Each structure stands twice: as structure tokens, then as C-alpha cells.
mmCIF file of C-alpha atoms and ligand atoms in Angstrom:
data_model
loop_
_atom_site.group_PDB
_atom_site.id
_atom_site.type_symbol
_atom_site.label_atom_id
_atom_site.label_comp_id
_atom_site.label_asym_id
_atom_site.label_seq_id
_atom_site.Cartn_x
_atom_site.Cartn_y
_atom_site.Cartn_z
ATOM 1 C CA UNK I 17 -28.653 20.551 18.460
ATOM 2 C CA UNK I 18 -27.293 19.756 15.336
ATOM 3 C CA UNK I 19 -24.217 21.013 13.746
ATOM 4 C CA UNK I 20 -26.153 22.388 10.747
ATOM 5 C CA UNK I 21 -28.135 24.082 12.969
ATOM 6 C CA UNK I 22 -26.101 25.600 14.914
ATOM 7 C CA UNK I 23 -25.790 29.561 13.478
ATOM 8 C CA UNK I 24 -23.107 31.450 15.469
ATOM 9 C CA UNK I 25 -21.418 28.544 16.826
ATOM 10 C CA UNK I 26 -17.578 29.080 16.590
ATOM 11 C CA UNK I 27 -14.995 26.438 14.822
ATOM 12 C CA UNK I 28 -13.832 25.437 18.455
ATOM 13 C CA UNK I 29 -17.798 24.548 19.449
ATOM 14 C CA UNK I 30 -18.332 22.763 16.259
ATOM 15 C CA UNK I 31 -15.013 20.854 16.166
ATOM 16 C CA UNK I 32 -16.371 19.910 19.657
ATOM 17 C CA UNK I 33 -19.236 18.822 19.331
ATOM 18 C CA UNK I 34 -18.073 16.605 16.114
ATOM 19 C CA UNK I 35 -14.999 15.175 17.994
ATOM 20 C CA UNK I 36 -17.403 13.730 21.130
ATOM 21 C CA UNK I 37 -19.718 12.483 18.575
ATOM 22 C CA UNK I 38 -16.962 10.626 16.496
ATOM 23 C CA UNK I 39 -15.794 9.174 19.912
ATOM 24 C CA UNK I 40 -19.164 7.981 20.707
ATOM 25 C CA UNK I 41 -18.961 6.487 17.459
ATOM 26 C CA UNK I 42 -15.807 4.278 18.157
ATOM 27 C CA UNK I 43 -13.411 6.561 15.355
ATOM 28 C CA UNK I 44 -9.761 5.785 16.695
ATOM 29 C CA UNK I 45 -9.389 10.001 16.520
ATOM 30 C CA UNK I 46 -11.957 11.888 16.529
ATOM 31 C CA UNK I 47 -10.663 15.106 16.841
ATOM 32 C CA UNK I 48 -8.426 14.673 14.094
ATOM 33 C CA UNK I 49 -10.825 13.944 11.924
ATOM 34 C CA UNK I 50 -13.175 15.798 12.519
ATOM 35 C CA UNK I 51 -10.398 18.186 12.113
ATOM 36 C CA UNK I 52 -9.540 17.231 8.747
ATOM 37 C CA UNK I 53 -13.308 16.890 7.112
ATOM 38 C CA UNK I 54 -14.504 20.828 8.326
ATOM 39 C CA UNK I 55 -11.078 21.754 7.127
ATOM 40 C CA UNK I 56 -12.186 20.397 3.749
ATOM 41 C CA UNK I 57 -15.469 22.335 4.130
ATOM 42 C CA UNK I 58 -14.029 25.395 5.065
ATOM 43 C CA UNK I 59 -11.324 25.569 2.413
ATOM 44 C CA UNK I 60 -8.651 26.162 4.239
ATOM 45 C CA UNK I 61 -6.017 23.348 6.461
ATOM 46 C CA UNK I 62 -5.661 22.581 10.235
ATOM 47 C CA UNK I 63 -3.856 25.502 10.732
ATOM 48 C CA UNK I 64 -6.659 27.874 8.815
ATOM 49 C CA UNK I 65 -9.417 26.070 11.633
ATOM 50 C CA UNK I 66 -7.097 27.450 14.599
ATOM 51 C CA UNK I 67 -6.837 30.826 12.935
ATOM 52 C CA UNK I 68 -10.374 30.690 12.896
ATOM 53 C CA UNK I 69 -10.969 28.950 16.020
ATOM 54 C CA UNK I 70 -13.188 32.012 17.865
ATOM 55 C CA UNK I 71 -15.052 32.977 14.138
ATOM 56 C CA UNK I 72 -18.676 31.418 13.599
ATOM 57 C CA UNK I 73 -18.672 28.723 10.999
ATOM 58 C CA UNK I 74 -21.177 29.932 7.724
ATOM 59 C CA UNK I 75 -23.881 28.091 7.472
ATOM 60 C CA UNK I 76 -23.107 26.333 4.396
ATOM 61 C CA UNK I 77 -19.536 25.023 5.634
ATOM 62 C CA UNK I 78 -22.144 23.907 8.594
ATOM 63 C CA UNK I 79 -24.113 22.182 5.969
ATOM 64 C CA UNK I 80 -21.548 20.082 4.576
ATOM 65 C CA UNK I 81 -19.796 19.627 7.762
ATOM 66 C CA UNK I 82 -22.866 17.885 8.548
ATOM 67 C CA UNK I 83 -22.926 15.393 5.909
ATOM 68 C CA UNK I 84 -19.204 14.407 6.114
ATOM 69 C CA UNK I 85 -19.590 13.762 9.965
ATOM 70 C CA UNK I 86 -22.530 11.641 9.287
ATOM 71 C CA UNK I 87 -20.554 9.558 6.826
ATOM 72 C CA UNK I 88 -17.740 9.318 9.547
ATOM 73 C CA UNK I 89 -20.149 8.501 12.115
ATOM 74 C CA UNK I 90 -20.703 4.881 10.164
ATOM 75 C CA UNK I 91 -17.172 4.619 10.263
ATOM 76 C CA UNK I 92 -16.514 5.399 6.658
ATOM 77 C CA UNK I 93 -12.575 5.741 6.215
ATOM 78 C CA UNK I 94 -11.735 9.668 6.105
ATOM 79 C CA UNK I 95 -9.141 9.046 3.426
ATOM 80 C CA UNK I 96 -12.660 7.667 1.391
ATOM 81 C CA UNK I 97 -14.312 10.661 2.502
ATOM 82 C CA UNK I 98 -11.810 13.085 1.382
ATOM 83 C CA UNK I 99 -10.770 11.630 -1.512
ATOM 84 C CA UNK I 100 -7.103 11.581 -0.805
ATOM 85 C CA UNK I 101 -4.183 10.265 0.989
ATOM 86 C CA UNK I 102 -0.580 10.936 1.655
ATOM 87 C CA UNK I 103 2.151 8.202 1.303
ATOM 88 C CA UNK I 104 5.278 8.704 1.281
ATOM 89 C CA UNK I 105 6.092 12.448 -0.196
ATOM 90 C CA UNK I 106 2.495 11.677 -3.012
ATOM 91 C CA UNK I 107 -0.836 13.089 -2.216
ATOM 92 C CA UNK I 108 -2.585 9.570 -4.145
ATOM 93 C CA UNK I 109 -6.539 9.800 -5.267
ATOM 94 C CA UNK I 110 -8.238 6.451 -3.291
ATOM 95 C CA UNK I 111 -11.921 5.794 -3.384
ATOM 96 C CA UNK I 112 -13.464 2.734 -2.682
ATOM 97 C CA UNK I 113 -12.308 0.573 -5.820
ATOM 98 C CA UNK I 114 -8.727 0.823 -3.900
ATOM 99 C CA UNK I 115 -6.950 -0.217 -0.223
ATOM 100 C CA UNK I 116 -6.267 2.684 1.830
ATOM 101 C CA UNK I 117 -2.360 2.887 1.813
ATOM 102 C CA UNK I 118 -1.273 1.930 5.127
ATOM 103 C CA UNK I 119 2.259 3.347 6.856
ATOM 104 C CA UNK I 120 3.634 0.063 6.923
ATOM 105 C CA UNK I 121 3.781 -0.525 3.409
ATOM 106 C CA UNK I 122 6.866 2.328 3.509
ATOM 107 C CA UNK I 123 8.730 -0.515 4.805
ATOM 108 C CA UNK I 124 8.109 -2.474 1.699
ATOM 109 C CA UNK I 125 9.123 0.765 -0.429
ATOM 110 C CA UNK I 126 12.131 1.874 2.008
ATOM 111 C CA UNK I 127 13.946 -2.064 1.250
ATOM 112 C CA UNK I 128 13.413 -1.100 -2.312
ATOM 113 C CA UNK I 129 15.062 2.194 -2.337
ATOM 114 C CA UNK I 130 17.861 0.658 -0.109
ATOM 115 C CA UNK I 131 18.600 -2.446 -1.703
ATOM 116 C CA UNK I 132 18.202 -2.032 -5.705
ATOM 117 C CA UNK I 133 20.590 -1.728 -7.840
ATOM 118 C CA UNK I 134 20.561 1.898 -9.920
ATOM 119 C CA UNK I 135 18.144 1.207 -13.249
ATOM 120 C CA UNK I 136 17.071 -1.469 -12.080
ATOM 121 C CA UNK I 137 13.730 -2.678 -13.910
ATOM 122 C CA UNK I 138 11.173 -3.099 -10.834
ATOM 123 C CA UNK I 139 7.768 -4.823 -11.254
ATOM 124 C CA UNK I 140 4.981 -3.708 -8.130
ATOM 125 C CA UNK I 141 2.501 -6.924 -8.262
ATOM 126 C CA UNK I 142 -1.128 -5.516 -7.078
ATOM 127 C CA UNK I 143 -0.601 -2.017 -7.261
ATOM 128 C CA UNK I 144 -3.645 -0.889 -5.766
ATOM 129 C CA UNK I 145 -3.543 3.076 -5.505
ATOM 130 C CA UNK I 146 -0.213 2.859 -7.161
ATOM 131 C CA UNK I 147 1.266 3.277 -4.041
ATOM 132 C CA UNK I 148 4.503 1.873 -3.740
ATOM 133 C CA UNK I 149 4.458 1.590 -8.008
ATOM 134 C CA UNK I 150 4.449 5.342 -7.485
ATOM 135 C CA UNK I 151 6.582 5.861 -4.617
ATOM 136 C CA UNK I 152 9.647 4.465 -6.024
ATOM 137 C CA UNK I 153 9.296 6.012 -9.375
ATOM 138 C CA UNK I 154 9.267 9.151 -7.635
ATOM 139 C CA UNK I 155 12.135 8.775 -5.228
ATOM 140 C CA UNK I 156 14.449 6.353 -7.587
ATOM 141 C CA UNK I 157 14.109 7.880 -11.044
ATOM 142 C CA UNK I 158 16.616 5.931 -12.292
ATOM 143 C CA UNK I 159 14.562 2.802 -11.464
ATOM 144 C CA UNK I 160 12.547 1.539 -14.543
ATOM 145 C CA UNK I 161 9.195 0.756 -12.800
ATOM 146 C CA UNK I 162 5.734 -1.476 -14.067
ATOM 147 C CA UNK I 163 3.106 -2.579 -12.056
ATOM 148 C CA UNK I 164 0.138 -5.511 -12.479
ATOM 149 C CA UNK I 165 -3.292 -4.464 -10.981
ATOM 150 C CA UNK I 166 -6.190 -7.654 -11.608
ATOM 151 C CA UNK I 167 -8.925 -5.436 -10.634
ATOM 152 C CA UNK I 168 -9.828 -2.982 -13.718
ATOM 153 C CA UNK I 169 -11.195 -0.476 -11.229
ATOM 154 C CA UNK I 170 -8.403 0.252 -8.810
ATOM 155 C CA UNK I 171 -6.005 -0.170 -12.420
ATOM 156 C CA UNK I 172 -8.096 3.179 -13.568
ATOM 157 C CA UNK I 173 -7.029 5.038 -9.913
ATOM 158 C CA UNK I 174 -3.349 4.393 -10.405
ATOM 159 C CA UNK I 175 -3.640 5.274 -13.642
ATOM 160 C CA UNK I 176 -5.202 8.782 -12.768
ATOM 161 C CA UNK I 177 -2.713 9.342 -10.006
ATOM 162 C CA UNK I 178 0.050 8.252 -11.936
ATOM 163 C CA UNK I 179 -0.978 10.943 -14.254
ATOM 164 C CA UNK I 180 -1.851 13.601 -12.436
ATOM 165 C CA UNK I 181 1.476 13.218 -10.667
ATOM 166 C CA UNK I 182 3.295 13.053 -13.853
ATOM 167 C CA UNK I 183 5.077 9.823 -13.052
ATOM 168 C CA UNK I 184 6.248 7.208 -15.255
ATOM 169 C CA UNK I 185 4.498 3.677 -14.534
ATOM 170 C CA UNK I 186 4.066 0.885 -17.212
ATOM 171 C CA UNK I 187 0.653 -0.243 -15.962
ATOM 172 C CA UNK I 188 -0.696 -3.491 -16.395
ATOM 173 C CA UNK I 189 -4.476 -5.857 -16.029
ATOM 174 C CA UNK I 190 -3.391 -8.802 -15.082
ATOM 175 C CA UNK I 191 -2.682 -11.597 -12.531
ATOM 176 C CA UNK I 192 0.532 -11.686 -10.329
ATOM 177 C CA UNK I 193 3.374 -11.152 -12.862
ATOM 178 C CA UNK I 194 1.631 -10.750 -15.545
ATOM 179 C CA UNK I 195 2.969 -10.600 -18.953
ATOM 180 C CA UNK I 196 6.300 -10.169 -17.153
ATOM 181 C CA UNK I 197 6.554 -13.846 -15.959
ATOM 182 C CA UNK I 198 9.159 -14.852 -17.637
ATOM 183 C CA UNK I 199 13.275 -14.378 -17.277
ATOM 184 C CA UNK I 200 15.012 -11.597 -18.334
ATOM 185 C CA UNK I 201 11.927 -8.809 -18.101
ATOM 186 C CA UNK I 202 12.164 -7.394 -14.782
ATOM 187 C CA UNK I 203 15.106 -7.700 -12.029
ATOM 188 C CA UNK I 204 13.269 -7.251 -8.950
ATOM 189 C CA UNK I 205 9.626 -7.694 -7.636
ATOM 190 C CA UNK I 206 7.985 -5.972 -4.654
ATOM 191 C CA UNK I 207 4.292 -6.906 -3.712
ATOM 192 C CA UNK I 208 1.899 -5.732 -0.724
ATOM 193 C CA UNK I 209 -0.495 -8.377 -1.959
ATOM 194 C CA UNK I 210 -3.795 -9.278 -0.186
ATOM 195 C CA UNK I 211 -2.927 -11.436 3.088
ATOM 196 C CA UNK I 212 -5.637 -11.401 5.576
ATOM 197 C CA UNK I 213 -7.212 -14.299 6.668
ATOM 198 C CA UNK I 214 -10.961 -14.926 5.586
ATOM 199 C CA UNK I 215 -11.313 -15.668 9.577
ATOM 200 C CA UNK I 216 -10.238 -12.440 10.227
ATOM 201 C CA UNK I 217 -13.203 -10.817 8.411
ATOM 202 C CA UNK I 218 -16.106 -9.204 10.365
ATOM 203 C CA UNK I 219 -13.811 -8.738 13.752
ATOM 204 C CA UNK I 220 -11.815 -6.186 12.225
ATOM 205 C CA UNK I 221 -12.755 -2.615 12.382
ATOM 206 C CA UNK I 222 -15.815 -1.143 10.856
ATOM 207 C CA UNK I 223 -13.691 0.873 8.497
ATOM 208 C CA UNK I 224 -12.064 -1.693 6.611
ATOM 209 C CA UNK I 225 -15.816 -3.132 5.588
ATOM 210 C CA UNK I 226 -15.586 -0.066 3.448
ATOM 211 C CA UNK I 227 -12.507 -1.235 1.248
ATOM 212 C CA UNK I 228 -12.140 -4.158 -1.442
ATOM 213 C CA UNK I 229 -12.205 -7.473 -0.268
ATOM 214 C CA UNK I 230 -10.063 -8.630 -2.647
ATOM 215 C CA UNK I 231 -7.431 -5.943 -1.513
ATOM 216 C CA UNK I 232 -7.484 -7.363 2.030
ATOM 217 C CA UNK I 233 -8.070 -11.449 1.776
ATOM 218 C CA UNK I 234 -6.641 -14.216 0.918
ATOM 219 C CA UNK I 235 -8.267 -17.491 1.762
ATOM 220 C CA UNK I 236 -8.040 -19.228 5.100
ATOM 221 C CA UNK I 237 -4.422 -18.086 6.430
ATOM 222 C CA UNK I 238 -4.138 -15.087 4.212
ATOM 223 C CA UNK I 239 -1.342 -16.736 1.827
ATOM 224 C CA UNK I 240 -3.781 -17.729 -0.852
ATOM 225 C CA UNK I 241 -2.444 -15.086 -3.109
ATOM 226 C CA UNK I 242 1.256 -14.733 -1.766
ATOM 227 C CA UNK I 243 1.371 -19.167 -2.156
ATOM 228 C CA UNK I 244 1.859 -18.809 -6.519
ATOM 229 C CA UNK I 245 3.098 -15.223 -6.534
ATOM 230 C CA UNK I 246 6.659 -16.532 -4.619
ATOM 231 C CA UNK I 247 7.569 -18.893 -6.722
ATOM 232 C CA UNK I 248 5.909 -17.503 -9.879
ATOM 233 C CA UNK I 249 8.330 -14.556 -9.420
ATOM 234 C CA UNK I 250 11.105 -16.975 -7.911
ATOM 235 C CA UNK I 251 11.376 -18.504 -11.922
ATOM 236 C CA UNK I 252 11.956 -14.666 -13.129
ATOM 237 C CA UNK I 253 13.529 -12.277 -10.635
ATOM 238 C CA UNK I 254 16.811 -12.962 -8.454
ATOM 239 C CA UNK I 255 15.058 -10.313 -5.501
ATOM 240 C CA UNK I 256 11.586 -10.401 -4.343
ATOM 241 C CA UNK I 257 9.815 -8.283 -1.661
ATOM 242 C CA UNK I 258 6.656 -9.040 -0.193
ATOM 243 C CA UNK I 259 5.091 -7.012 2.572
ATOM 244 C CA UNK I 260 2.974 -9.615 4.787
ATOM 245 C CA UNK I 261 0.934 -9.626 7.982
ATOM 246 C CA UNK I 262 1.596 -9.976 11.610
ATOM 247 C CA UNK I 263 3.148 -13.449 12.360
ATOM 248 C CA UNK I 264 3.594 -14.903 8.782
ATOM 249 C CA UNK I 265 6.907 -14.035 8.081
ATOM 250 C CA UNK I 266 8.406 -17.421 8.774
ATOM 251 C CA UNK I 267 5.962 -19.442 6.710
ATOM 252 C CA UNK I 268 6.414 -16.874 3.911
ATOM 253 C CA UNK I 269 10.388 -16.851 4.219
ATOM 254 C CA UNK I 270 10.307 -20.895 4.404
ATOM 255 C CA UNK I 271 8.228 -20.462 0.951
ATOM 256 C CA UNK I 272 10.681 -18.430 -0.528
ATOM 257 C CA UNK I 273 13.785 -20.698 0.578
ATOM 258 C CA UNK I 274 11.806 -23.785 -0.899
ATOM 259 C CA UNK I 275 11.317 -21.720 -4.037
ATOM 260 C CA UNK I 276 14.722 -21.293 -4.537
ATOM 261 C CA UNK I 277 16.121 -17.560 -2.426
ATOM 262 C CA UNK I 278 19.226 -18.231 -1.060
ATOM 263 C CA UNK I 279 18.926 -15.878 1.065
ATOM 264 C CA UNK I 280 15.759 -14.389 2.654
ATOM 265 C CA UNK I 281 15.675 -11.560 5.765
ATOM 266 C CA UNK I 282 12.729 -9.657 7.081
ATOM 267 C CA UNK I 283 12.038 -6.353 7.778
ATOM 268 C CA UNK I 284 10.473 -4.781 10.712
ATOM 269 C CA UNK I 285 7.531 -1.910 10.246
ATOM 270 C CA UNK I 286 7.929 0.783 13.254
ATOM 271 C CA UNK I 287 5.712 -0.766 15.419
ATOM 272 C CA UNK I 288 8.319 -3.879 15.595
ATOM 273 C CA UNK I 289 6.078 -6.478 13.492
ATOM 274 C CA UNK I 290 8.092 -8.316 10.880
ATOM 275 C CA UNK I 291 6.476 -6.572 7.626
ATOM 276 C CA UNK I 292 8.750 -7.524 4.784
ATOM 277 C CA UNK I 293 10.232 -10.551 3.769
ATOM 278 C CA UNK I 294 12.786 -10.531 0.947
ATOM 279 C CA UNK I 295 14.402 -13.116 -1.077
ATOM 280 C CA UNK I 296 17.757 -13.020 -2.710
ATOM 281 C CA UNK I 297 19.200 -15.424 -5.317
HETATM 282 C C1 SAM N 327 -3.258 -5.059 -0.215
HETATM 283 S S1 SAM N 327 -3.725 -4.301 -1.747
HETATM 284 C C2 SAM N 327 -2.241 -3.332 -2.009
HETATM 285 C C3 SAM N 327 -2.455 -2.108 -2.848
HETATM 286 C C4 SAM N 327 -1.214 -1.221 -2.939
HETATM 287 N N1 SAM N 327 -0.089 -1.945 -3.516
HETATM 288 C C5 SAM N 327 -0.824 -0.684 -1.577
HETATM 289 O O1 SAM N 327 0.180 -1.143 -1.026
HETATM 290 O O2 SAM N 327 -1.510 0.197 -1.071
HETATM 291 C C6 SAM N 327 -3.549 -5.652 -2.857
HETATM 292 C C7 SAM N 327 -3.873 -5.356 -4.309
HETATM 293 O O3 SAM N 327 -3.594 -6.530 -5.076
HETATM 294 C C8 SAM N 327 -4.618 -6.733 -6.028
HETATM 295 N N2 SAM N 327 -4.617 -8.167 -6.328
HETATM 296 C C9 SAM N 327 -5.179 -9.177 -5.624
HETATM 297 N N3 SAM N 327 -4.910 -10.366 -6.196
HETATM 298 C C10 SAM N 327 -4.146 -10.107 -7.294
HETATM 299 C C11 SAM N 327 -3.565 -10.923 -8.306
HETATM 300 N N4 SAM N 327 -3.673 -12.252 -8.286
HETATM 301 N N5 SAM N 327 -2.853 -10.317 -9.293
HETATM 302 C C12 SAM N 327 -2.722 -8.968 -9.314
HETATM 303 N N6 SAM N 327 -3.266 -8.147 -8.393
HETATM 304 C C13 SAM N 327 -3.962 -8.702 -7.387
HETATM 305 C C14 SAM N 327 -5.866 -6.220 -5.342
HETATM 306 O O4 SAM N 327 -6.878 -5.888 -6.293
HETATM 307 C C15 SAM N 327 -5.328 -5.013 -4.577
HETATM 308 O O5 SAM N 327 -5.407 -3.844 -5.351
#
């Protein structure tokens, strides 16, 4: 039976029926998102669907119920298929010309709220979303923040969120620093740039097939774009924070310490990978 055609069946049968079939699918959790999309339909949040648990679902919630689940079923993000995702305290507009932000990258944005100095001028290199660009504006207002985006696309979605959440971001096309690359424009530099390796590609999940490549990889061990950005920023900035993947901390910290940071220390995300590597001069 399918779920459009299913007249009478309650919000527990459908949600169901939706989470086995997102299992069989190979979703990570399938009743949470199948919780999420016929929350969407319905107009109302997780809590609304228990409320409503026992209640038939109306045929037209049914009806586009039907078509999210089918997009989920090919293991098309949720946050793609809703339009929207939370980081940090920001509700931020993705679609597909942006990455998904991930939970990790609040370790990137947590060493910036910890460690810079009050109005300090802060430059996010691929901004993506906006998400960490965003972020910090929101939860350091005394920071003065700009942010570089090369692909036009994903530019115009931090520009819309960045708007529609009223924050201040000086926005910017361009490649790695930008405009900014020279002395004396910005004091600190925090980047989640691409950084997975082109070997990776086509074993990872079916869901990230769905964002940009150029948001996810970076030549044959992932550093292709972090290589110029460190010492590129190394010739303007005295602190630089790059988010980076599983296991290349130490070649990214020996690249800042040949670039010229004094100092460099890593961060650990909460599942105990070393996320963050930051250089002080
Ligand atoms: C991993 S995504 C991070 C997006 C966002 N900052 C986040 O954390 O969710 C990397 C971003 O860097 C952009 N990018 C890639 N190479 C770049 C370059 N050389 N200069 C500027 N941006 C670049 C990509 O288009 C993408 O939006």
C-alpha cells in the first residue's frame, strides 16, 4: 500500500510505514526523518505529530508526504529536502549550491568565540551557507566579520540568510583571501575549506553525492585548497583557524609552523577527532 493511498491511516501507521522504508533504504535515521518531512507536510513540529499520533493523516498531507519520502528514499539529504538547517542558535537556508553545515564545524566557531580578541576584524574563507561567517556575527557582535565565497551560487545563499537573519557580513566572490590578502585588513582568519580526498569520492555515503563537489574536495589528500590558503593568510593575519579532516592535523599544523605560526594547537570535535588546527604568531 502506498502512503498516499492510505485514507484513514493514523500519523503513528504512516510514520511507520515511512521509517521501515527509509531503513530499507540505508537513511542513518529513519524515524527521525521521516519524522521531520510529514512534520513539514502537516504544518505543525515533532511534538504537533505526537499530539496527533491516533488522528488520520488528510489526504493531501498524504500526498506530499509521499513525494518527500520518495526523495529521501534516494538518499537526498533532509536538510536539502526541507530547505533548512540549524547551526549553532541560526535556522540557515541550504539547497544544493551549498555544504550541509556539519556539527563539527562548531568547533571551528567555538575557538573563535574563545580566543579573539573583542572587535576583532575576522575574515571566514569559503563561507558556504554562511555558516560560521554567520555564527560569529551573531554571538560576537563586537567582532567585525567578512567572508570570501568562489562559487557565485552558494555567495547568493549566504547572502539571503545573512539577510533574512539581519546580520552584518561583508560578503565577498573571490578566491581564498580575497581582496583581503594583504597586512593590516583583517586580524584573524577561520576557514572550513574543502579537504576531502578525491579518493575518498564514491565510497562515501549516498547523501553527500547530493552536495557541491567543490565544497567537499580537494585533490589527492584533500589539502589542495588548505596548501596556498595557510600561508596566503600566514603573510596577513597573526591567527588562523582551519577546520580539517580526520588524521590531517599534523601535516596541516607542520604547514602552518613552516609558514611562519609560532605556535599552532588543535582542537578536538566531540567525537575526539582533531578538527581544528590554529596558528598563532
Ligand atoms: C567545506 S565548504 C564550507 C562551507 C561553510 N563554511 C561551512 O562550514 O558550512 C567549503 C566552501 O569553500 C568554497 N571554496 C572552495 N575553494 C575555495 C577557494 N579557493 N576560495 C574561496 N572559497 C572556496 C566552496 O565553494 C565551499 O562553499
Amino acid at each position: 500500500m502506498t502512503l498516499a493511498a492510505s485514507a484513514g491511516v493514523t500519523h503513528r501507521e504512516v510514520l511507520a510505514r515511512a521509517a521501515e522504508r527509509l531503513g530499507a533504504a540505508g537513511c542513518e535515521t529513519p524515524r527521525l526523518d521521516a519524522e521531520l518531512l510529514l512534520a513539514r507536510c502537516a504544518g505543525v513540529d515533532r511534538a504537533g505529530l505526537v499530539v496527533r499520533a491516533r488522528d488520520p493523516v488528510a489526504d493531501r498531507v498524504a500526498d506530499s508526504f509521499a513525494a518527500l519520502l520518495a526523495r529521501r528514499e534516494r538518499r537526498e539529504p533532509v536538510a536539502y529536502i526541507l530547505g533548512r538547517k540549524g547551526f549553532r542558535h541560526l535556522d540557515l537556508g541550504v539547497d544544493a549550491r551549498v555544504l550541509i553545515p556539519r556539527p563539527e564545524t562548531e568547533t571551528l566557531v567555538e575557538a573563535a568565540i574563545e580566543e579573539l580578541l573583542p572587535g576583532a576584524r575576522v575574515l571566514d574563507v569559503g563561507t558556504g551557507s554562511g555558516a560560521v561567517a554567520l555564527a560569529l556575527a551573531d554571538e560576537r557582535p563586537d567582532l567585525e566579520v567578512g567572508a570570501t565565497e568562489a562559487s557565485p551560487g552558494a555567495l547568493a545563499v549566504a547572502r539571503a540568510n545573512a539577510e533574512r537573519l539581519g546580520l552584518a557580513v561583508a560578503f565577498e566572490a573571490g578566491d581564498l583571501l580575497g581582496a583581503g590578502a594583504e597586512p593590516g585588513v583583517w586580524d584573524a582568519v577561520v576557514s572550513n575549506p574543502p579537504y576531502v580526498s578525491e579518493g575518498d569520492r564514491g565510497e562515501l555515503e549516498p547523501e553527500l553525492g547530493y552536495e557541491p563537489g567543490a565544497a567537499l574536495y580537494a585533490g589527492p589528500d584533500g589539502l589542495d585548497v588548505i596548501r596556498p590558503l595557510i600561508p596566503a593568510a600566514a603573510a596577513c593575519t597573526p591567527w588562523l583557524a582551519l577546520e580539517v579532516g580526520a588524521g590531517q592535523a599534523p601535516a596541516v599544523a607542520g604547514l602552518m609552523r613552516a609558514a611562519g605560526y609560532a605556535t599552532v594547537g588543535v582542537r578536538k570535535d566531540l567525537a575526539g577527532i582533531e578538527r581544528v588546527v590554529i596558528g598563532r604568531r
